Amino acid sequence: MRARAWVLLLAAGFALLQFASVTGRATPDTKNYVAYALALGGASPREAAAGAIDHYCGSRAATAERKQGVDVVRFRAPSPAARVTEECRRKLWRKVDRGLAEGRTDGHIPPFASERFQRIFEVRPGYPVLLAPFVAVFGVVWGVWLASVLIAATGGVLAFLVLRAVRAPTPVALTGQALYYVLPCGATAMRPMTEGVLLALTLAALWGCALAMEGRLRAGMSLVGGALAALFTVKHSQALFLGVCLVGACAVVALPRARRGEPAGGRGGEPVGGRSGEPVGERAGRGAVEPWVRAVGAVSACAVVCTPVLAGLLRYPAATESLQDLLTDHYTHPDRARLWPEFLRLESAFWLEWGRRQLAQPLFLAALAGGAWGAARQRPVFGWFVIAGACTGILNQAGHPDITIWGDRLIVVAWLLPVLGLPLLLERVTAPRGSLDVVRAS
């Protein structure tokens, strides 16, 4: 009960801090998700556009007012909020009116941009479905804010549950929850976009892997499979990335042991994953792969196969369409004829510039290194799954090598590595010395 109280206290404290910025978090993509949510609630295309435009332009006006308030030259000038709102509304309504006049009333999103660009958001119903009841009950501004708070707070709670599932002491697990809130995960999850849901679902999948490893196979597989299925509705490429990375983690864990003929429970048949105290390795036999690894691998491989097949059957935009969107600045320039060579050239240039910036301010790299060390040292088996989950952020960024995208949000899932790995380094201080040898096998 005391641990639950601390979990709720941390989540409530984080939520209270978010009153500092109820508006001002919207990005250009936010209006697509808000309009989608309003349309799911029964709004007409014009009504959905009105609600989304009011929310987005109000957010831009709030940001402009705050910036001018601390501008050393213009802080005495009148508030720019009214002007920014009017200009924003006029620009967006011009596009919407033109699109509606052309008969573009299909789908859930008003014609804010070209049909090809809007199609990318039409195939992401997961977040708007989650957003719709909040918007319907509390209105757009407070509904979006409240949904963001709950999504972000849930991510922190899931970080706690993942660490507890691998038998980390309560103070260690609470540290992971706190790190989720104070590192970029919390701030990014508060933006009204899909990243908060992606973080939470990735943690849910890792929680499932941890439960399966500890012997709760049915609950664990339900979480892993459910998280992958939900990811498909939020951003289907992320479901593919997570499936690939989890398959890789299963291979890294299983193949060396099978090759060396180790017991399935680890060196010496440590009691990992069993409730009865019987060594898993003795039950599975030497050279065998643990049942939970096979199960996670099978579910993840199913996601790897089914995601592109289902996306093709549903006629989702292909990878080449996503690359055209990237290289033509959301289809505002002609399509590229030499698509892949130009993408690979941009990819190499992006990572060189990204690496230069990270070396100049190496907090992220240091956090990744510390998280990887903590996860691999304290949980040699489960650590690979934590690393796999973080790698989905790297893959997501690699698929969108745009250095200008808001606040490194595409790579934010990689921050789960320090969120889960750094607290494990505290076990040396908080856990009894005799218990460390047992939990490190997991």
JSON list of N, CA, C and O in Angstrom, two decimals, residues 252-285:
[
{"chain": "A", "resi": 252, "resn": "VAL", "atom": "N", "xyz": [19.21, -12.87, -29.49]},
{"chain": "A", "resi": 252, "resn": "VAL", "atom": "CA", "xyz": [20.44, -12.60, -28.73]},
{"chain": "A", "resi": 252, "resn": "VAL", "atom": "C", "xyz": [20.45, -13.42, -27.44]},
{"chain": "A", "resi": 252, "resn": "VAL", "atom": "O", "xyz": [21.49, -13.93, -27.01]},
{"chain": "A", "resi": 253, "resn": "VAL", "atom": "N", "xyz": [19.28, -13.55, -26.80]},
{"chain": "A", "resi": 253, "resn": "VAL", "atom": "CA", "xyz": [19.20, -14.30, -25.55]},
{"chain": "A", "resi": 253, "resn": "VAL", "atom": "C", "xyz": [19.28, -15.80, -25.79]},
{"chain": "A", "resi": 253, "resn": "VAL", "atom": "O", "xyz": [19.97, -16.53, -25.06]},
{"chain": "A", "resi": 254, "resn": "ALA", "atom": "N", "xyz": [18.62, -16.29, -26.83]},
{"chain": "A", "resi": 254, "resn": "ALA", "atom": "CA", "xyz": [18.47, -17.74, -27.01]},
{"chain": "A", "resi": 254, "resn": "ALA", "atom": "C", "xyz": [19.64, -18.40, -27.71]},
{"chain": "A", "resi": 254, "resn": "ALA", "atom": "O", "xyz": [20.10, -19.46, -27.29]},
{"chain": "A", "resi": 255, "resn": "LEU", "atom": "N", "xyz": [20.13, -17.80, -28.79]},
{"chain": "A", "resi": 255, "resn": "LEU", "atom": "CA", "xyz": [21.10, -18.50, -29.62]},
{"chain": "A", "resi": 255, "resn": "LEU", "atom": "C", "xyz": [22.42, -18.81, -28.92]},
{"chain": "A", "resi": 255, "resn": "LEU", "atom": "O", "xyz": [22.91, -19.94, -29.00]},
{"chain": "A", "resi": 256, "resn": "PRO", "atom": "N", "xyz": [23.03, -17.87, -28.22]},
{"chain": "A", "resi": 256, "resn": "PRO", "atom": "CA", "xyz": [24.30, -18.22, -27.56]},
{"chain": "A", "resi": 256, "resn": "PRO", "atom": "C", "xyz": [24.14, -19.32, -26.53]},
{"chain": "A", "resi": 256, "resn": "PRO", "atom": "O", "xyz": [25.00, -20.19, -26.40]},
{"chain": "A", "resi": 257, "resn": "ARG", "atom": "N", "xyz": [23.03, -19.32, -25.79]},
{"chain": "A", "resi": 257, "resn": "ARG", "atom": "CA", "xyz": [22.82, -20.36, -24.79]},
{"chain": "A", "resi": 257, "resn": "ARG", "atom": "C", "xyz": [22.62, -21.72, -25.44]},
{"chain": "A", "resi": 257, "resn": "ARG", "atom": "O", "xyz": [23.12, -22.73, -24.97]},
{"chain": "A", "resi": 258, "resn": "ALA", "atom": "N", "xyz": [21.85, -21.74, -26.51]},
{"chain": "A", "resi": 258, "resn": "ALA", "atom": "CA", "xyz": [21.62, -23.01, -27.20]},
{"chain": "A", "resi": 258, "resn": "ALA", "atom": "C", "xyz": [22.92, -23.53, -27.78]},
{"chain": "A", "resi": 258, "resn": "ALA", "atom": "O", "xyz": [23.18, -24.74, -27.78]},
{"chain": "A", "resi": 259, "resn": "ARG", "atom": "N", "xyz": [23.76, -22.63, -28.29]},
{"chain": "A", "resi": 259, "resn": "ARG", "atom": "CA", "xyz": [25.03, -23.05, -28.89]},
{"chain": "A", "resi": 259, "resn": "ARG", "atom": "C", "xyz": [25.98, -23.61, -27.84]},
{"chain": "A", "resi": 259, "resn": "ARG", "atom": "O", "xyz": [26.69, -24.58, -28.07]},
{"chain": "A", "resi": 260, "resn": "ARG", "atom": "N", "xyz": [25.97, -22.99, -26.63]},
{"chain": "A", "resi": 260, "resn": "ARG", "atom": "CA", "xyz": [26.86, -23.45, -25.56]},
{"chain": "A", "resi": 260, "resn": "ARG", "atom": "C", "xyz": [26.27, -24.61, -24.78]},
{"chain": "A", "resi": 260, "resn": "ARG", "atom": "O", "xyz": [26.95, -25.21, -23.96]},
{"chain": "A", "resi": 261, "resn": "GLY", "atom": "N", "xyz": [24.96, -24.90, -25.00]},
{"chain": "A", "resi": 261, "resn": "GLY", "atom": "CA", "xyz": [24.32, -25.97, -24.25]},
{"chain": "A", "resi": 261, "resn": "GLY", "atom": "C", "xyz": [24.06, -25.64, -22.81]},
{"chain": "A", "resi": 261, "resn": "GLY", "atom": "O", "xyz": [24.05, -26.52, -21.95]},
{"chain": "A", "resi": 262, "resn": "GLU", "atom": "N", "xyz": [23.84, -24.33, -22.50]},
{"chain": "A", "resi": 262, "resn": "GLU", "atom": "CA", "xyz": [23.54, -23.94, -21.12]},
{"chain": "A", "resi": 262, "resn": "GLU", "atom": "C", "xyz": [22.14, -24.37, -20.74]},
{"chain": "A", "resi": 262, "resn": "GLU", "atom": "O", "xyz": [21.27, -24.54, -21.59]},
{"chain": "A", "resi": 263, "resn": "PRO", "atom": "N", "xyz": [21.88, -24.51, -19.45]},
{"chain": "A", "resi": 263, "resn": "PRO", "atom": "CA", "xyz": [20.50, -24.72, -19.02]},
{"chain": "A", "resi": 263, "resn": "PRO", "atom": "C", "xyz": [19.66, -23.52, -19.42]},
{"chain": "A", "resi": 263, "resn": "PRO", "atom": "O", "xyz": [20.13, -22.40, -19.46]},
{"chain": "A", "resi": 264, "resn": "ALA", "atom": "N", "xyz": [18.39, -23.75, -19.70]},
{"chain": "A", "resi": 264, "resn": "ALA", "atom": "CA", "xyz": [17.53, -22.69, -20.20]},
{"chain": "A", "resi": 264, "resn": "ALA", "atom": "C", "xyz": [17.33, -21.58, -19.19]},
{"chain": "A", "resi": 264, "resn": "ALA", "atom": "O", "xyz": [17.02, -20.47, -19.55]},
{"chain": "A", "resi": 265, "resn": "GLY", "atom": "N", "xyz": [17.53, -21.86, -17.91]},
{"chain": "A", "resi": 265, "resn": "GLY", "atom": "CA", "xyz": [17.35, -20.80, -16.92]},
{"chain": "A", "resi": 265, "resn": "GLY", "atom": "C", "xyz": [18.56, -19.94, -16.74]},
{"chain": "A", "resi": 265, "resn": "GLY", "atom": "O", "xyz": [18.53, -18.97, -16.01]},
{"chain": "A", "resi": 266, "resn": "GLY", "atom": "N", "xyz": [19.68, -20.24, -17.40]},
{"chain": "A", "resi": 266, "resn": "GLY", "atom": "CA", "xyz": [20.89, -19.44, -17.24]},
{"chain": "A", "resi": 266, "resn": "GLY", "atom": "C", "xyz": [21.99, -20.30, -16.71]},
{"chain": "A", "resi": 266, "resn": "GLY", "atom": "O", "xyz": [21.87, -21.50, -16.51]},
{"chain": "A", "resi": 267, "resn": "ARG", "atom": "N", "xyz": [23.15, -19.74, -16.45]},
{"chain": "A", "resi": 267, "resn": "ARG", "atom": "CA", "xyz": [24.29, -20.49, -15.94]},
{"chain": "A", "resi": 267, "resn": "ARG", "atom": "C", "xyz": [23.95, -21.11, -14.59]},
{"chain": "A", "resi": 267, "resn": "ARG", "atom": "O", "xyz": [23.54, -20.43, -13.65]},
{"chain": "A", "resi": 268, "resn": "GLY", "atom": "N", "xyz": [24.13, -22.44, -14.52]},
{"chain": "A", "resi": 268, "resn": "GLY", "atom": "CA", "xyz": [23.90, -23.11, -13.26]},
{"chain": "A", "resi": 268, "resn": "GLY", "atom": "C", "xyz": [22.44, -23.40, -12.96]},
{"chain": "A", "resi": 268, "resn": "GLY", "atom": "O", "xyz": [22.10, -23.87, -11.90]},
{"chain": "A", "resi": 269, "resn": "GLY", "atom": "N", "xyz": [21.52, -23.10, -13.91]},
{"chain": "A", "resi": 269, "resn": "GLY", "atom": "CA", "xyz": [20.11, -23.37, -13.67]},
{"chain": "A", "resi": 269, "resn": "GLY", "atom": "C", "xyz": [19.50, -22.49, -12.61]},
{"chain": "A", "resi": 269, "resn": "GLY", "atom": "O", "xyz": [18.80, -22.96, -11.73]},
{"chain": "A", "resi": 270, "resn": "GLU", "atom": "N", "xyz": [19.78, -21.15, -12.64]},
{"chain": "A", "resi": 270, "resn": "GLU", "atom": "CA", "xyz": [19.23, -20.26, -11.63]},
{"chain": "A", "resi": 270, "resn": "GLU", "atom": "C", "xyz": [17.72, -20.28, -11.70]},
{"chain": "A", "resi": 270, "resn": "GLU", "atom": "O", "xyz": [17.13, -20.44, -12.75]},
{"chain": "A", "resi": 271, "resn": "PRO", "atom": "N", "xyz": [17.06, -20.07, -10.56]},
{"chain": "A", "resi": 271, "resn": "PRO", "atom": "CA", "xyz": [15.60, -20.14, -10.54]},
{"chain": "A", "resi": 271, "resn": "PRO", "atom": "C", "xyz": [14.98, -18.88, -11.11]},
{"chain": "A", "resi": 271, "resn": "PRO", "atom": "O", "xyz": [14.43, -18.05, -10.39]},
{"chain": "A", "resi": 272, "resn": "VAL", "atom": "N", "xyz": [15.05, -18.72, -12.42]},
{"chain": "A", "resi": 272, "resn": "VAL", "atom": "CA", "xyz": [14.48, -17.55, -13.07]},
{"chain": "A", "resi": 272, "resn": "VAL", "atom": "C", "xyz": [13.16, -17.94, -13.71]},
{"chain": "A", "resi": 272, "resn": "VAL", "atom": "O", "xyz": [13.12, -18.83, -14.55]},
{"chain": "A", "resi": 273, "resn": "GLY", "atom": "N", "xyz": [12.10, -17.27, -13.36]},
{"chain": "A", "resi": 273, "resn": "GLY", "atom": "CA", "xyz": [10.83, -17.46, -14.05]},
{"chain": "A", "resi": 273, "resn": "GLY", "atom": "C", "xyz": [9.91, -18.47, -13.40]},
{"chain": "A", "resi": 273, "resn": "GLY", "atom": "O", "xyz": [8.76, -18.57, -13.77]},
{"chain": "A", "resi": 274, "resn": "GLY", "atom": "N", "xyz": [10.34, -19.28, -12.45]},
{"chain": "A", "resi": 274, "resn": "GLY", "atom": "CA", "xyz": [9.46, -20.26, -11.85]},
{"chain": "A", "resi": 274, "resn": "GLY", "atom": "C", "xyz": [8.95, -19.81, -10.51]},
{"chain": "A", "resi": 274, "resn": "GLY", "atom": "O", "xyz": [9.66, -19.17, -9.75]},
{"chain": "A", "resi": 275, "resn": "ARG", "atom": "N", "xyz": [7.72, -20.16, -10.19]},
{"chain": "A", "resi": 275, "resn": "ARG", "atom": "CA", "xyz": [7.15, -19.79, -8.90]},
{"chain": "A", "resi": 275, "resn": "ARG", "atom": "C", "xyz": [7.42, -20.86, -7.84]},
{"chain": "A", "resi": 275, "resn": "ARG", "atom": "O", "xyz": [7.43, -20.58, -6.66]},
{"chain": "A", "resi": 276, "resn": "SER", "atom": "N", "xyz": [7.61, -22.07, -8.28]},
{"chain": "A", "resi": 276, "resn": "SER", "atom": "CA", "xyz": [7.75, -23.17, -7.33]},
{"chain": "A", "resi": 276, "resn": "SER", "atom": "C", "xyz": [9.15, -23.31, -6.78]},
{"chain": "A", "resi": 276, "resn": "SER", "atom": "O", "xyz": [9.38, -24.09, -5.88]},
{"chain": "A", "resi": 277, "resn": "GLY", "atom": "N", "xyz": [10.10, -22.56, -7.30]},
{"chain": "A", "resi": 277, "resn": "GLY", "atom": "CA", "xyz": [11.48, -22.68, -6.87]},
{"chain": "A", "resi": 277, "resn": "GLY", "atom": "C", "xyz": [12.26, -23.69, -7.66]},
{"chain": "A", "resi": 277, "resn": "GLY", "atom": "O", "xyz": [13.46, -23.82, -7.50]},
{"chain": "A", "resi": 278, "resn": "GLU", "atom": "N", "xyz": [11.59, -24.46, -8.55]},
{"chain": "A", "resi": 278, "resn": "GLU", "atom": "CA", "xyz": [12.30, -25.43, -9.38]},
{"chain": "A", "resi": 278, "resn": "GLU", "atom": "C", "xyz": [13.04, -24.71, -10.48]},
{"chain": "A", "resi": 278, "resn": "GLU", "atom": "O", "xyz": [12.48, -23.86, -11.16]},
{"chain": "A", "resi": 279, "resn": "PRO", "atom": "N", "xyz": [14.33, -24.97, -10.67]},
{"chain": "A", "resi": 279, "resn": "PRO", "atom": "CA", "xyz": [15.09, -24.29, -11.70]},
{"chain": "A", "resi": 279, "resn": "PRO", "atom": "C", "xyz": [14.48, -24.49, -13.07]},
{"chain": "A", "resi": 279, "resn": "PRO", "atom": "O", "xyz": [14.20, -25.61, -13.49]},
{"chain": "A", "resi": 280, "resn": "VAL", "atom": "N", "xyz": [14.24, -23.38, -13.77]},
{"chain": "A", "resi": 280, "resn": "VAL", "atom": "CA", "xyz": [13.70, -23.46, -15.12]},
{"chain": "A", "resi": 280, "resn": "VAL", "atom": "C", "xyz": [14.62, -24.26, -16.01]},
{"chain": "A", "resi": 280, "resn": "VAL", "atom": "O", "xyz": [14.19, -25.01, -16.88]},
{"chain": "A", "resi": 281, "resn": "GLY", "atom": "N", "xyz": [15.92, -24.09, -15.82]},
{"chain": "A", "resi": 281, "resn": "GLY", "atom": "CA", "xyz": [16.87, -24.80, -16.67]},
{"chain": "A", "resi": 281, "resn": "GLY", "atom": "C", "xyz": [16.74, -26.30, -16.56]},
{"chain": "A", "resi": 281, "resn": "GLY", "atom": "O", "xyz": [16.91, -27.02, -17.54]},
{"chain": "A", "resi": 282, "resn": "GLU", "atom": "N", "xyz": [16.44, -26.81, -15.35]},
{"chain": "A", "resi": 282, "resn": "GLU", "atom": "CA", "xyz": [16.30, -28.24, -15.18]},
{"chain": "A", "resi": 282, "resn": "GLU", "atom": "C", "xyz": [15.04, -28.75, -15.87]},
{"chain": "A", "resi": 282, "resn": "GLU", "atom": "O", "xyz": [15.00, -29.86, -16.37]},
{"chain": "A", "resi": 283, "resn": "ARG", "atom": "N", "xyz": [13.97, -27.90, -15.87]},
{"chain": "A", "resi": 283, "resn": "ARG", "atom": "CA", "xyz": [12.74, -28.34, -16.51]},
{"chain": "A", "resi": 283, "resn": "ARG", "atom": "C", "xyz": [12.89, -28.35, -18.02]},
{"chain": "A", "resi": 283, "resn": "ARG", "atom": "O", "xyz": [12.36, -29.22, -18.71]},
{"chain": "A", "resi": 284, "resn": "ALA", "atom": "N", "xyz": [13.56, -27.33, -18.58]},
{"chain": "A", "resi": 284, "resn": "ALA", "atom": "CA", "xyz": [13.61, -27.19, -20.03]},
{"chain": "A", "resi": 284, "resn": "ALA", "atom": "C", "xyz": [14.70, -28.04, -20.66]},
{"chain": "A", "resi": 284, "resn": "ALA", "atom": "O", "xyz": [14.62, -28.37, -21.84]},
{"chain": "A", "resi": 285, "resn": "GLY", "atom": "N", "xyz": [15.74, -28.38, -19.89]},
{"chain": "A", "resi": 285, "resn": "GLY", "atom": "CA", "xyz": [16.80, -29.19, -20.45]},
{"chain": "A", "resi": 285, "resn": "GLY", "atom": "C", "xyz": [17.92, -28.34, -21.01]},
{"chain": "A", "resi": 285, "resn": "GLY", "atom": "O", "xyz": [17.74, -27.17, -21.34]}
]
